[in-house]
Coordinates of C-alpha atoms and ligand atoms in Angstrom, one line a residue:
X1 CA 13.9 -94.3 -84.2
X2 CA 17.5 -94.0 -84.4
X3 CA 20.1 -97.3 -83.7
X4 CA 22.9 -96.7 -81.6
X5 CA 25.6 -99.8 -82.1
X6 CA 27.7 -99.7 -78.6
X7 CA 30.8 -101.6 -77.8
X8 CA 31.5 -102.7 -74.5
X9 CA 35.5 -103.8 -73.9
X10 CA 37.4 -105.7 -71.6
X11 CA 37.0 -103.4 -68.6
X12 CA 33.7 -102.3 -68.7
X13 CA 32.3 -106.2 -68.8
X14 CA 35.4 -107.3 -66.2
X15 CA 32.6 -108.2 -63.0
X16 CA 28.9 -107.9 -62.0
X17 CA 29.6 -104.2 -61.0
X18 CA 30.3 -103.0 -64.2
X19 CA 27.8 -105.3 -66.1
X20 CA 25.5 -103.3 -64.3
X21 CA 26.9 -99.9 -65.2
X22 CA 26.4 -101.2 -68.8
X23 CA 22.6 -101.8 -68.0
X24 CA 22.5 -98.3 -66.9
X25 CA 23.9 -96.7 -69.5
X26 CA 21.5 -98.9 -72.1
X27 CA 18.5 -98.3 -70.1
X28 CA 19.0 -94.8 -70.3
X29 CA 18.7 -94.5 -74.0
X30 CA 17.0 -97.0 -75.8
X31 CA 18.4 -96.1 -79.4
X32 CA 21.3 -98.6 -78.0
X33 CA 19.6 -101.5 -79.5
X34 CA 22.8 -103.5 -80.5
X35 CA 25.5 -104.8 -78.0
X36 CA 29.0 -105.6 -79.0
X37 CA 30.7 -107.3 -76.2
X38 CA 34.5 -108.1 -75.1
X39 CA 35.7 -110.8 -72.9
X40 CA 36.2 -109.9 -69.6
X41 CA 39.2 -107.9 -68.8
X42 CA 41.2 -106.8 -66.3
X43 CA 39.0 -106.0 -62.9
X44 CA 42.4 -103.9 -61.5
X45 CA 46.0 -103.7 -62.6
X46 CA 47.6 -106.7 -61.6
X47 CA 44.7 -108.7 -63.0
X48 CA 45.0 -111.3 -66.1
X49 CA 42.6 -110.7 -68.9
X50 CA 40.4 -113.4 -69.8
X51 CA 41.6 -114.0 -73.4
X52 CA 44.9 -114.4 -72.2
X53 CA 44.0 -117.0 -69.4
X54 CA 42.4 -119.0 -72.2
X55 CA 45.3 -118.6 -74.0
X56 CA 47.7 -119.6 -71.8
X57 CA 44.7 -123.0 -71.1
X58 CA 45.4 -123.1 -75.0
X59 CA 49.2 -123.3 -74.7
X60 CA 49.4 -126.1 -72.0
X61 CA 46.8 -128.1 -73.5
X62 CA 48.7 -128.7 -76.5
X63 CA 51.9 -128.9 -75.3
X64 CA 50.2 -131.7 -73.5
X65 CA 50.6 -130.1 -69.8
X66 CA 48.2 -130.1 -67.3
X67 CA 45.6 -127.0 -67.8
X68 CA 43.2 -127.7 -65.2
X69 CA 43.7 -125.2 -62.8
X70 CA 43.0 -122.4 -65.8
X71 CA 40.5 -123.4 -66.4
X72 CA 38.9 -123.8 -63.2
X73 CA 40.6 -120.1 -63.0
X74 CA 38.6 -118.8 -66.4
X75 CA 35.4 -120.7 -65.2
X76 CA 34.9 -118.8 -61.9
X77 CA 35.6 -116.0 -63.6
X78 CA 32.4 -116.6 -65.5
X79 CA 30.6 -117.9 -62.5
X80 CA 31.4 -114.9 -60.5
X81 CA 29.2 -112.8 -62.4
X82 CA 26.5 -115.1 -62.8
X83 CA 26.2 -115.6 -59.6
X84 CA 26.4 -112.0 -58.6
X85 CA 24.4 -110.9 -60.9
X86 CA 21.6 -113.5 -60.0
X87 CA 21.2 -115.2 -63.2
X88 CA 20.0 -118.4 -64.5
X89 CA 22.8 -119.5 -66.8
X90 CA 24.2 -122.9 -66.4
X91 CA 28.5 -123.1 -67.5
X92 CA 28.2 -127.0 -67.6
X93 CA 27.4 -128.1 -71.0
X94 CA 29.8 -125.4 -72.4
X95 CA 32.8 -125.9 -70.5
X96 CA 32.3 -129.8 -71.0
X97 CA 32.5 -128.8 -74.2
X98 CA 35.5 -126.4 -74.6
X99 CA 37.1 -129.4 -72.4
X100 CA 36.5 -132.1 -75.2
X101 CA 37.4 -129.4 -77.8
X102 CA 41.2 -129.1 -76.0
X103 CA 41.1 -132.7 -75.2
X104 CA 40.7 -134.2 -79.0
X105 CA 41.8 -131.2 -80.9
X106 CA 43.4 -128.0 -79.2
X107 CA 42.9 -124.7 -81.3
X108 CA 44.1 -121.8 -80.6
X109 CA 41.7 -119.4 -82.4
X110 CA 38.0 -121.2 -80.9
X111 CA 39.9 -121.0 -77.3
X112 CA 40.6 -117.3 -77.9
X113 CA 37.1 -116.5 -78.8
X114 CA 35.2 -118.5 -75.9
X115 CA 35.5 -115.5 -73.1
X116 CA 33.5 -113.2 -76.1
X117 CA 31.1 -116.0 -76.7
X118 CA 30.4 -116.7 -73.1
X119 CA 30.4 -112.9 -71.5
X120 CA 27.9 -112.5 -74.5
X121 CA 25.5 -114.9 -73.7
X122 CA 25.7 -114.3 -70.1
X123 CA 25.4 -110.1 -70.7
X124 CA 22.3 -111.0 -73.2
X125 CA 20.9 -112.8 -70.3
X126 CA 21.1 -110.0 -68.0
X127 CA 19.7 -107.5 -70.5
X128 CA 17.2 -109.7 -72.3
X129 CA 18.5 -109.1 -75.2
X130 CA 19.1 -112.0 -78.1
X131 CA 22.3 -113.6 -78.0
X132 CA 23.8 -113.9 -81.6
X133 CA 26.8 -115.7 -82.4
X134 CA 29.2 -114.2 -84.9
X135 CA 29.9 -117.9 -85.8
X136 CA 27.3 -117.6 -88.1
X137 CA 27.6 -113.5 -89.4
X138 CA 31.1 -112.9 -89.5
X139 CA 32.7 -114.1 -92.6
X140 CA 36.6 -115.8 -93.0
X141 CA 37.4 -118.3 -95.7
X142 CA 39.3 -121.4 -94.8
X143 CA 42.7 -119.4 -94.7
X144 CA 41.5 -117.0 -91.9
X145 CA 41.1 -114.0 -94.2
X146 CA 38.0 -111.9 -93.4
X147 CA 35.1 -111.1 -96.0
X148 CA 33.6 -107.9 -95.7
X149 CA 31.3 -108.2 -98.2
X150 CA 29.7 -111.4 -97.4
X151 CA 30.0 -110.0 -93.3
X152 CA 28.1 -106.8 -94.4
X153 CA 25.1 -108.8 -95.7
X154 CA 24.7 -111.5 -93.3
X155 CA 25.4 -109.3 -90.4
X156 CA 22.4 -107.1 -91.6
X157 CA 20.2 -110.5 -92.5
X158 CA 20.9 -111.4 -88.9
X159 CA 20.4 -108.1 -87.2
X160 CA 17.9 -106.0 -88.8
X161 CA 14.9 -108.4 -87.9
X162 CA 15.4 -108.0 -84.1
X163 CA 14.7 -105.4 -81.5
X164 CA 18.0 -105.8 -79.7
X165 CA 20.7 -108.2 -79.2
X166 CA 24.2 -109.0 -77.8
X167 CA 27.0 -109.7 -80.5
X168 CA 29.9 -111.3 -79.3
X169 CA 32.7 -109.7 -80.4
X170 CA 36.5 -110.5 -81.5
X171 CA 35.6 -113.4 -83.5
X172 CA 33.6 -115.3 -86.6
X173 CA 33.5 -118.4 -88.9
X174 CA 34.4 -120.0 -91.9
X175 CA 32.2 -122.2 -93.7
X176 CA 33.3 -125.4 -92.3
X177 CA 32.6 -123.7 -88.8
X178 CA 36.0 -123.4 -87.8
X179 CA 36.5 -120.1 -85.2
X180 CA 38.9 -117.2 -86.8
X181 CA 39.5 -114.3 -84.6
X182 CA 40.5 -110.6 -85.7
X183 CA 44.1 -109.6 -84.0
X184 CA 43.9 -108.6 -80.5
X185 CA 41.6 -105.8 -79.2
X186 CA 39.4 -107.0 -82.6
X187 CA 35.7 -106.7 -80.8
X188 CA 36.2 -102.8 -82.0
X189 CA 35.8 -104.2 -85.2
X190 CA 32.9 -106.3 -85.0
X191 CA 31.1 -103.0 -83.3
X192 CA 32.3 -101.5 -86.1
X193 CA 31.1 -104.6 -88.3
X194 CA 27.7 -104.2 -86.9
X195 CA 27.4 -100.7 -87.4
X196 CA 28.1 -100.4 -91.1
X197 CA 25.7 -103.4 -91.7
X198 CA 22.5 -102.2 -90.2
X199 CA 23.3 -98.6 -91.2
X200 CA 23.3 -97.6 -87.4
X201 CA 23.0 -94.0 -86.7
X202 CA 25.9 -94.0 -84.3
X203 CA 28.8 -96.4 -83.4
X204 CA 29.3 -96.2 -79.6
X205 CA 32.7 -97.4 -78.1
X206 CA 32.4 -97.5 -74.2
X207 CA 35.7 -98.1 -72.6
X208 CA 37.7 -97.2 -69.5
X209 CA 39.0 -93.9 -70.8
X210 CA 37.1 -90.7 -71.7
X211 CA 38.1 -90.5 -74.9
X212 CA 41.4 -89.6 -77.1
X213 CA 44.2 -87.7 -75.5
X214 CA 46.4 -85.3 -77.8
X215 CA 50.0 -87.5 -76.1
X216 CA 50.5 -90.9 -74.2
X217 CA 49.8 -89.4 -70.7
X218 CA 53.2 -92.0 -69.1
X219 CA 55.2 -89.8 -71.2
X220 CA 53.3 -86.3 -71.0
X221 CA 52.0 -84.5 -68.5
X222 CA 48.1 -84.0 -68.0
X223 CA 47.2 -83.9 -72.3
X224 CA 44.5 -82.1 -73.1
X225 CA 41.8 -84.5 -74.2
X226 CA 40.6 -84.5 -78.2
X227 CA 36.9 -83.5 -78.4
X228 CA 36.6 -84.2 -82.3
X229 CA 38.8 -85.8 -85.2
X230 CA 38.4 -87.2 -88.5
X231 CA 38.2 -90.6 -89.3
X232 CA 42.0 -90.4 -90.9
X233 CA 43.4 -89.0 -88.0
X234 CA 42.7 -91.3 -85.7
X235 CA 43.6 -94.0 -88.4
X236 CA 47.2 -92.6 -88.4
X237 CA 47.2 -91.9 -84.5
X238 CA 46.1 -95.7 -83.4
X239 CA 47.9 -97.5 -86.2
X240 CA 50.9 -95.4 -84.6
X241 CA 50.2 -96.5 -81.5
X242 CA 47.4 -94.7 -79.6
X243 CA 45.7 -97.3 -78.1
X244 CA 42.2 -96.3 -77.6
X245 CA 41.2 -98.1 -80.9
X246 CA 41.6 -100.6 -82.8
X247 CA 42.9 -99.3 -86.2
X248 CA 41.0 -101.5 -88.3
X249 CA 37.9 -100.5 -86.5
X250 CA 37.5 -97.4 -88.8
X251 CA 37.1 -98.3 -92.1
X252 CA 33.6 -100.3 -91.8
X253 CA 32.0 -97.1 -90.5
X254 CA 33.8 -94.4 -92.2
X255 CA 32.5 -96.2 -95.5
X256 CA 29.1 -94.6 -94.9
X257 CA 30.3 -92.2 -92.6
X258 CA 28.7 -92.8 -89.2
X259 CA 30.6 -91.0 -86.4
X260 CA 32.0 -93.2 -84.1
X261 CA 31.7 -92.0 -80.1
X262 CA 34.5 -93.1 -77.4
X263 CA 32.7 -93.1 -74.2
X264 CA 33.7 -94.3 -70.6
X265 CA 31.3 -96.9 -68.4
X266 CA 32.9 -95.5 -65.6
X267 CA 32.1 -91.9 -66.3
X268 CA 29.2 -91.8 -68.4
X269 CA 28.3 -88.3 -68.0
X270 CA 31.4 -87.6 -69.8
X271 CA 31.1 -86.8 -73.6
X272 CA 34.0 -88.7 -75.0
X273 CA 35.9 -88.3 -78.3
X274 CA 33.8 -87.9 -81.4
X275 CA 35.4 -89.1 -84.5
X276 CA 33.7 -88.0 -87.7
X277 CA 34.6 -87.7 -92.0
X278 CA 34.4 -84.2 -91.7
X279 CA 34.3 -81.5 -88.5
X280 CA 31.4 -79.9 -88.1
X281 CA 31.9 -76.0 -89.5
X282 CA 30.6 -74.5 -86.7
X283 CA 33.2 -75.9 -83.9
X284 CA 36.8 -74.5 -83.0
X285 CA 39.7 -77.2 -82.2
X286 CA 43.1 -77.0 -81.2
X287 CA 45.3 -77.5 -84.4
X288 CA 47.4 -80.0 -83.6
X289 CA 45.3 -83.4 -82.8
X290 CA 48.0 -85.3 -81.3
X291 CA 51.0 -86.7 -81.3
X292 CA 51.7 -90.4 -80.6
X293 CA 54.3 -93.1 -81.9
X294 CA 56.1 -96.7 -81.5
X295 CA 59.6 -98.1 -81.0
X296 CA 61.1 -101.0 -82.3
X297 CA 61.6 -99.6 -85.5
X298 CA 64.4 -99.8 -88.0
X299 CA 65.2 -98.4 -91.6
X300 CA 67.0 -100.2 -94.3
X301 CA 68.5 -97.7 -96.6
X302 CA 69.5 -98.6 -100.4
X303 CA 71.6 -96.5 -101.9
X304 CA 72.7 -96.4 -105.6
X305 CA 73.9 -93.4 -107.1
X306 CA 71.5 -92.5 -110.3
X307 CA 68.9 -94.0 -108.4
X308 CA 66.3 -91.6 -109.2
X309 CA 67.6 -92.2 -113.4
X310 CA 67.0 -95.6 -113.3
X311 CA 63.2 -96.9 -113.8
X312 CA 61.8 -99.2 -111.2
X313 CA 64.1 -98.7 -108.7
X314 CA 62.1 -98.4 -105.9
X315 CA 59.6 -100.8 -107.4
X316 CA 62.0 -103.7 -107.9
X317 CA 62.9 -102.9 -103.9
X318 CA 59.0 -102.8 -102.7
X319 CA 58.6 -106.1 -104.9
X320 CA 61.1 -107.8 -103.0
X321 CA 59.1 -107.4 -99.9
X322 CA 56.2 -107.6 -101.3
X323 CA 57.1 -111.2 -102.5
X324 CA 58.3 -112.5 -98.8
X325 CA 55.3 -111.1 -98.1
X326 CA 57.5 -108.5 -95.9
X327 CA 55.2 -105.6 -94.5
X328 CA 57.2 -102.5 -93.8
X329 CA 55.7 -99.1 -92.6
X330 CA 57.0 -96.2 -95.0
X331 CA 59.2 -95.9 -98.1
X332 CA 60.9 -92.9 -98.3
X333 CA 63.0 -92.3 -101.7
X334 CA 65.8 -89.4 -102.1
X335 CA 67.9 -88.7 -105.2
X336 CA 70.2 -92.0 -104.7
X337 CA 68.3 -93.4 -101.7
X338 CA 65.5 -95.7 -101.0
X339 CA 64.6 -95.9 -96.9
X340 CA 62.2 -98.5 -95.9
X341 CA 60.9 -98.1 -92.8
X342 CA 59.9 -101.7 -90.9
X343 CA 59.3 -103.3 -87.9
X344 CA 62.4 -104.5 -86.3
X345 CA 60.6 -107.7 -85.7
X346 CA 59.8 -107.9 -89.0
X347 CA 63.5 -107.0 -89.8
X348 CA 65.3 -109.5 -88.0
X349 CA 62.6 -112.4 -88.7
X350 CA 64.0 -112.0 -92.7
X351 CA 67.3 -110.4 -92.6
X352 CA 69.7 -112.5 -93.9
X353 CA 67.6 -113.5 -96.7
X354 CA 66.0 -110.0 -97.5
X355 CA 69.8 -108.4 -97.3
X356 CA 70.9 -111.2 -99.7
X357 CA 68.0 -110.5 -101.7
X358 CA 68.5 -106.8 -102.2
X359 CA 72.2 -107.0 -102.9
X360 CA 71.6 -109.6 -106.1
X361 CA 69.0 -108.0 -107.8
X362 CA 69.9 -104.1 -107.1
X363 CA 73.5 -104.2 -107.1
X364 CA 73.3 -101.4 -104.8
X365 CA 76.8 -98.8 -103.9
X366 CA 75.8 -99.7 -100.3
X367 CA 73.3 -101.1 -98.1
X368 CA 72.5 -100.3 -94.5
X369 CA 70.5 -100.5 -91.8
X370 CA 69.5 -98.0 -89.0
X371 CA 68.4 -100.1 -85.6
X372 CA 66.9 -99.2 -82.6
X373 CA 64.6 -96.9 -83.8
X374 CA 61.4 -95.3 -82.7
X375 CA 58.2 -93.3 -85.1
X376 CA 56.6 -90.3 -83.9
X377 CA 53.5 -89.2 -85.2
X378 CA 52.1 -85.6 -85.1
X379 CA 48.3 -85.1 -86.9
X380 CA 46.3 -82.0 -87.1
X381 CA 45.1 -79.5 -89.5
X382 CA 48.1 -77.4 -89.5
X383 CA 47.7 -75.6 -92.4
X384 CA 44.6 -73.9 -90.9
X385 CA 46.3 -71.4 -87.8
X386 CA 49.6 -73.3 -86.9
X387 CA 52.2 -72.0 -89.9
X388 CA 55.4 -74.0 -90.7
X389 CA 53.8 -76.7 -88.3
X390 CA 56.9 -78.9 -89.4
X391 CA 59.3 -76.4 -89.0
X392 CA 58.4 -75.5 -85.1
X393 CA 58.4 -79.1 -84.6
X394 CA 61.7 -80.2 -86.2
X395 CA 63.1 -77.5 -84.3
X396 CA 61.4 -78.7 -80.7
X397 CA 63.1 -81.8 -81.7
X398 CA 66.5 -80.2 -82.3
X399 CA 66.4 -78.0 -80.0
X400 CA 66.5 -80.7 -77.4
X401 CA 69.2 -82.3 -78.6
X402 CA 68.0 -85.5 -80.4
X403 CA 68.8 -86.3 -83.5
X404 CA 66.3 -87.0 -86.1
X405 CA 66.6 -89.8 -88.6
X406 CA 64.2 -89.5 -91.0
X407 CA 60.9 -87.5 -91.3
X408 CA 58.3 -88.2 -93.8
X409 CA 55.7 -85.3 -94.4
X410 CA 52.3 -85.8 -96.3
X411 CA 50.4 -83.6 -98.6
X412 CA 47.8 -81.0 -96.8
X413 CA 46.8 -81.5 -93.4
X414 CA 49.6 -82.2 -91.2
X415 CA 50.9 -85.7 -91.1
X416 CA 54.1 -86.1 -89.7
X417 CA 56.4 -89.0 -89.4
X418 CA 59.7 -88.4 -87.7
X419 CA 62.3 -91.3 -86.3
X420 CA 64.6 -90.8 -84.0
X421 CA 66.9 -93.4 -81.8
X422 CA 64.5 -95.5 -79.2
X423 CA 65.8 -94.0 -75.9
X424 CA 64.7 -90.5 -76.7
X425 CA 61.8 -90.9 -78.1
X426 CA 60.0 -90.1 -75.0
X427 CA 61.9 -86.6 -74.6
X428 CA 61.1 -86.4 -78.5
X429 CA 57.0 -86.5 -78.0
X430 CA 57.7 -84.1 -74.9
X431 CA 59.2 -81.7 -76.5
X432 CA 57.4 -81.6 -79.6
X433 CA 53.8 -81.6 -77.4
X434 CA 55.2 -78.6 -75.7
X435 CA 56.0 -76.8 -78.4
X436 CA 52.4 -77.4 -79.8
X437 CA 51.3 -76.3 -76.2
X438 CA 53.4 -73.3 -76.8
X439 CA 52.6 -72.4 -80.2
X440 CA 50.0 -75.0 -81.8
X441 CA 47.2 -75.3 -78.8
X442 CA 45.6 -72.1 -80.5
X443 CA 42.0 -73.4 -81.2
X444 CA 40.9 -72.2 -85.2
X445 CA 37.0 -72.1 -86.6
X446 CA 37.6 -75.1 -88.9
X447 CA 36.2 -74.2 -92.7
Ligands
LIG1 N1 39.2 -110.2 -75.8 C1 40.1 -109.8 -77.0 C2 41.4 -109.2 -76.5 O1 41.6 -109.2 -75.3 C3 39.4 -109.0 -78.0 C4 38.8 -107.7 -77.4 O2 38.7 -107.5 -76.2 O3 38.5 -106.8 -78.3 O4 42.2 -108.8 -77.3

């Protein structure tokens, strides 16, 4: 018998309706032994997720405002569904609880993770299924940082013995008991989580979307959709900004390799985006996977002339970060030049220091900084039927005019990172995707 692990998100668990497409598509295979479930989310587009109703509950609580109302909101919300849904599941003793809990000692992280614990136990309820609580199988030590190892192994302690069961998702426990929660849209990773543990044969992630499409379809017309990709291209696409996954979500089941599936509750029949280590030989794909990106970017460029001569210079400038504990998102380096690449969030949260910083210890000829900046993104396997990928694309790029700031190309398959100001970067992804429509959509055998 094979073990499907599949994820059910936000939408898909939003109302009774779509709690029982979710009992349709489990019933009709019953290799989907393991449930992963979100809080529920948005029911249409002007709705409020439930995570951030209970954080918002959170907020008032301890600012020491009046949160009633929210939470009368969140608890219908729940009720709704059982109710609907005809089930015997009683909200009393654990909203009387969650009440106490933001009377006496308001935390933000158990509030979070109490529309995944509740939609879990009421969806296991529905199904049948055994309701397991990641509060005792999802590892953090007392400073909220996770632990795979110890996750892996009591994950598959907990899971392997039964037949099927609901894990909430989003969420786990240190060993004190206090709630730590992955960052938001993290029940990708429990699924994920679960999957690697019990060496499932499959990682199912059911959503409101068919899948991956090769460009943000607000900026680009009608994308084609991505049939299959490797596990590192959709790394770089969603930690880019492609939202379809979380990007943390891959590395539990790329370790042993099991493909993860992006399906849609609302269109089951549809096939979805397979992401896999390696294609399969025998299928042809367009060579260019996608192209994606974010804004509110900025570089900080260092420049020294003999840079390259003198030892540790781009060390002594990582360091620096590194010791504010400063994440940034590339480092390029040129003959007298070091670019970093960060966050402008990130940028103006340590500026003054990090500016000070760098001008003590490198002593650099001049120091500046490039705002307003947005990263674009463009994956594929280039190398394979689309030659001088980067060239075409640069061109598409100048072709329309924009200027391009910086672009940072990786060894073999195509990788490319290219900033350019924030208010064209949507004519930037259009007119690179339609040069790759023009010149890259070619499908090759892969090899
Ligand atoms: N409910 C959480 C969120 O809205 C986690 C998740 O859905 O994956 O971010």
């Amino acid at each position: 018998m094979r073990t499907i692990v599949t994820k059910f998100g936000g939408t898909s668990l939003a109302d009774a309706g779509q709690f029982r497409k979710v009992k349709g598509i489990l019933d009709a295979d019953p290799d989907r032994r393991i449930v992963v479930a979100s809080a529920p989310g948005k029911r249409f587009p002007e709705d409020i997720k439930v995570t951030d109703l209970l954080i918002k509950c959170y907020m008032k609580a301890s600012a020491g405002q009046e949160y009633q109302e929210i939470l009368a909101e969140i608890r219908s919300r729940f009720q709704e569904i059982i109710d609907e849904l005809e089930l015997d599941f009683s909200l009393e003793e654990h909203f009387s609880y969650i009440q106490q809990v933001l009377e006496e000692r308001p935390n933000r992280e158990f509030m979070e993770s109490r529309g995944e614990y509740l939609n879990s136990q009421i969806l296991a309820a529905y199904l049948g299924f055994t309701f397991v609580d990641p509060e005792w199988c999802v590892c953090f030590d007392e400073n909220g940082v996770f632990d795979s190892e110890l996750t892996s192994r009591t994950l598959a302690a907990a899971l392997k013995p039964l037949k099927s069961a609901v894990v909430a998702g989003f969420y786990g426990a240190d060993r004190r008991g206090s709630i730590h929660t992955f960052s938001r849209g993290g029940s990708d990773i429990t699924g994920s989580l679960c999957a690697q543990a019990i060496d499932a044969d499959l990682y199912e992630n059911w959503t409101d979307v068919s899948g991956l499409l090769a460009a943000d379809p607000r900026i680009v017309e009608r994308p084609r959709s991505v049939d299959y990709l490797t596990y590192r291209e959709l790394r770089t696409l969603s930690y880019m900004g492609a939202s379809v996954l979380h990007s943390d979500a891959v590395l539990p089941v790329s370790k042993k390799g099991i493909p993860i599936n992006i399906r849609n509750t609302n269109h089951p029949e549809d096939a979805g985006t397979m992401i896999v280590k390696k294609l399969p030989a025998d299928r042809e794909r367009a060579v260019i996977t996608g192209v994606t990106g974010k804004t509110g970017m900025c570089v900080l460029q260092v420049e020294k002339v003999m840079v390259s001569d003198e030892a540790g210079f781009s060390a002594v400038m990582l360091d620096i970060l590194k010791q504010r504990g400063i994440p940034f998102e590339q480092c390029l380096t040129g003959i007298d030049t070091v670019s970093i690449v960060i966050g402008s969030d990130v940028f103006n949260a340590n500026k003054v220091v990090l500016l000070d910083e760098i001008r003590r210890t490198l002593k650099p000829d001049l120091l500046s900084v490039k705002e307003n900046l947005s990263m674009i993104a463009v994956v594929g396997e280039a190398e394979n039927g689309y030659k001088n990928a980067t060239v075409k694309i640069v061109q598409a790029v100048t072709d329309a005019g924009i200027e391009i700031s910086t672009i940072n190309q990786g060894a073999g398959e195509l990788n490319l990172l290219i900033g350019v100001a924030e208010d064209r970067y949507q004519d930037a992804v259009q007119a690179i995707y339609s040069s790759i429509s023009k010149h890259g959509n070619s499908r090759v055998r892969v090899v």
